[in-house]
């Protein structure tokens, strides 16, 4: 089958095949997807297909097999999900975690980034400098100021005369 013959075949058979596969699947989008995939596979074999050997039947068979295969995969996935349900109760973050996140949000972006990369991602000061494009000394200053600000935000009793909402820079 030439490219031109295949184009004619595609234009005439696609709507008909979608209708037939839709009757099998009950899902128009799924029918369109599997028929399109079947035509892609037919395109790769177009030179072997002869117009008088019912290429539409071949494409229909491939499309229906694809639909059944997708349906089986979806069914297996649903069975797996049903048998391995998520635990009924997943505990939320503890109060320490919540307090830390709130305190980090109160820091200036540069200090917060340095603290997170260094202390939570375990990057060295040099790696933080490389990651952020800042000098090593700047990163050290941000870490120092950020830790001081976190100490104030996490333990307001240590507050040295600053108001609760002030940021240490």
XYZ file of N, CA and C in Angstrom, residues 76-131:
168
model
N -6.060 -4.826 36.815
C -5.010 -5.308 37.727
C -4.579 -4.215 38.685
N -4.473 -2.990 38.176
C -4.095 -1.867 39.020
C -5.143 -1.636 40.102
N -6.424 -1.686 39.732
C -7.489 -1.505 40.721
C -7.470 -2.596 41.780
N -7.236 -3.827 41.357
C -7.153 -4.923 42.323
C -5.984 -4.713 43.274
N -4.872 -4.268 42.750
C -3.703 -4.003 43.577
C -4.008 -2.893 44.583
N -4.649 -1.849 44.132
C -4.979 -0.736 45.019
C -5.958 -1.185 46.098
N -6.938 -1.984 45.729
C -7.914 -2.461 46.713
C -7.268 -3.331 47.784
N -6.330 -4.187 47.381
C -5.706 -5.113 48.327
C -4.651 -4.428 49.189
N -4.086 -3.363 48.696
C -3.041 -2.648 49.431
C -3.498 -1.225 49.697
N -4.585 -1.116 50.410
C -5.141 0.202 50.689
C -4.190 0.989 51.589
N -4.259 2.288 51.477
C -3.445 3.160 52.306
C -3.881 3.017 53.767
N -2.975 3.237 54.682
C -3.360 3.160 56.084
C -4.475 4.160 56.377
N -5.363 3.764 57.288
C -6.512 4.607 57.587
C -6.108 5.945 58.173
N -5.071 5.957 59.003
C -4.661 7.203 59.635
C -3.178 7.424 59.405
N -2.877 8.518 58.798
C -1.491 8.911 58.615
C -1.278 10.146 59.479
N -0.386 10.057 60.438
C -0.210 11.198 61.329
C 0.342 12.406 60.575
N -0.109 13.567 60.970
C 0.370 14.804 60.380
C 1.709 15.183 60.970
N 2.247 16.291 60.533
C 3.532 16.719 61.080
C 3.384 17.085 62.552
N 4.428 16.821 63.295
C 4.423 17.125 64.719
C 4.555 18.618 64.964
N 4.362 19.036 66.187
C 4.432 20.461 66.497
C 5.823 21.051 66.259
N 6.876 20.253 66.465
C 8.236 20.759 66.226
C 8.443 21.048 64.742
N 7.962 20.148 63.917
C 8.086 20.329 62.469
C 7.323 21.576 62.015
N 6.118 21.714 62.511
C 5.289 22.861 62.149
C 5.957 24.164 62.594
N 6.495 24.171 63.796
C 7.163 25.375 64.309
C 8.389 25.710 63.457
N 9.150 24.690 63.062
C 10.334 24.930 62.234
C 9.947 25.513 60.883
N 8.916 24.955 60.257
C 8.472 25.462 58.952
C 8.010 26.913 59.077
N 7.264 27.204 60.115
C 6.807 28.587 60.322
C 7.987 29.525 60.555
N 8.957 29.075 61.331
C 10.133 29.913 61.591
C 10.946 30.120 60.314
N 11.099 29.081 59.516
C 11.834 29.216 58.249
C 11.140 30.193 57.315
N 9.829 30.188 57.304
C 9.084 31.109 56.439
C 9.301 32.564 56.827
N 9.661 32.812 58.065
C 9.855 34.179 58.521
C 11.240 34.712 58.176
N 12.136 33.836 57.757
C 13.489 34.268 57.385
C 13.485 34.888 55.991
N 14.424 35.795 55.743
C 14.596 36.270 54.361
C 14.968 35.089 53.452
N 14.594 35.186 52.196
C 14.786 34.092 51.236
C 16.232 33.602 51.192
N 17.204 34.488 51.148
C 18.609 34.085 51.037
C 19.040 33.275 52.261
N 18.637 33.714 53.462
C 18.992 32.980 54.679
C 18.286 31.622 54.708
N 17.019 31.619 54.346
C 16.249 30.371 54.347
C 16.876 29.365 53.392
N 17.251 29.823 52.208
C 17.866 28.924 51.224
C 19.169 28.350 51.757
N 20.001 29.194 52.347
C 21.282 28.729 52.893
C 21.056 27.707 54.008
N 20.119 27.990 54.911
C 19.825 27.073 56.028
C 19.342 25.730 55.500
N 18.393 25.768 54.586
C 17.821 24.518 54.064
C 18.877 23.699 53.324
N 19.634 24.337 52.446
C 20.642 23.592 51.686
C 21.732 23.012 52.593
N 22.150 23.797 53.577
C 23.249 23.349 54.439
C 22.788 22.325 55.478
N 21.714 22.642 56.193
C 21.312 21.796 57.316
C 20.339 20.677 56.944
N 19.475 20.913 55.966
C 18.498 19.878 55.619
C 18.948 19.032 54.429
N 19.685 19.638 53.510
C 20.159 18.885 52.338
C 21.600 18.408 52.512
N 22.206 18.745 53.634
C 23.570 18.312 53.968
C 24.627 18.742 52.954
N 24.474 19.941 52.397
C 25.499 20.458 51.497
C 26.536 21.221 52.318
N 27.769 21.162 51.858
C 28.814 21.934 52.524
C 28.618 23.413 52.211
N 29.323 24.266 52.960
C 29.230 25.709 52.714
C 29.660 26.016 51.282
N 30.705 25.349 50.818
C 31.184 25.564 49.456
C 30.140 25.135 48.423
N 29.459 24.034 48.687
C 28.418 23.568 47.766
C 27.221 24.523 47.757
N 26.866 25.045 48.931
C 25.778 26.021 48.997
C 26.160 27.260 48.203
N 27.418 27.698 48.335
C 27.885 28.865 47.590
C 27.798 28.610 46.083
N 28.211 27.445 45.670
C 28.146 27.098 44.251
C 26.703 27.035 43.763
N 25.834 26.452 44.568
C 24.427 26.289 44.201
C 23.702 27.632 44.099
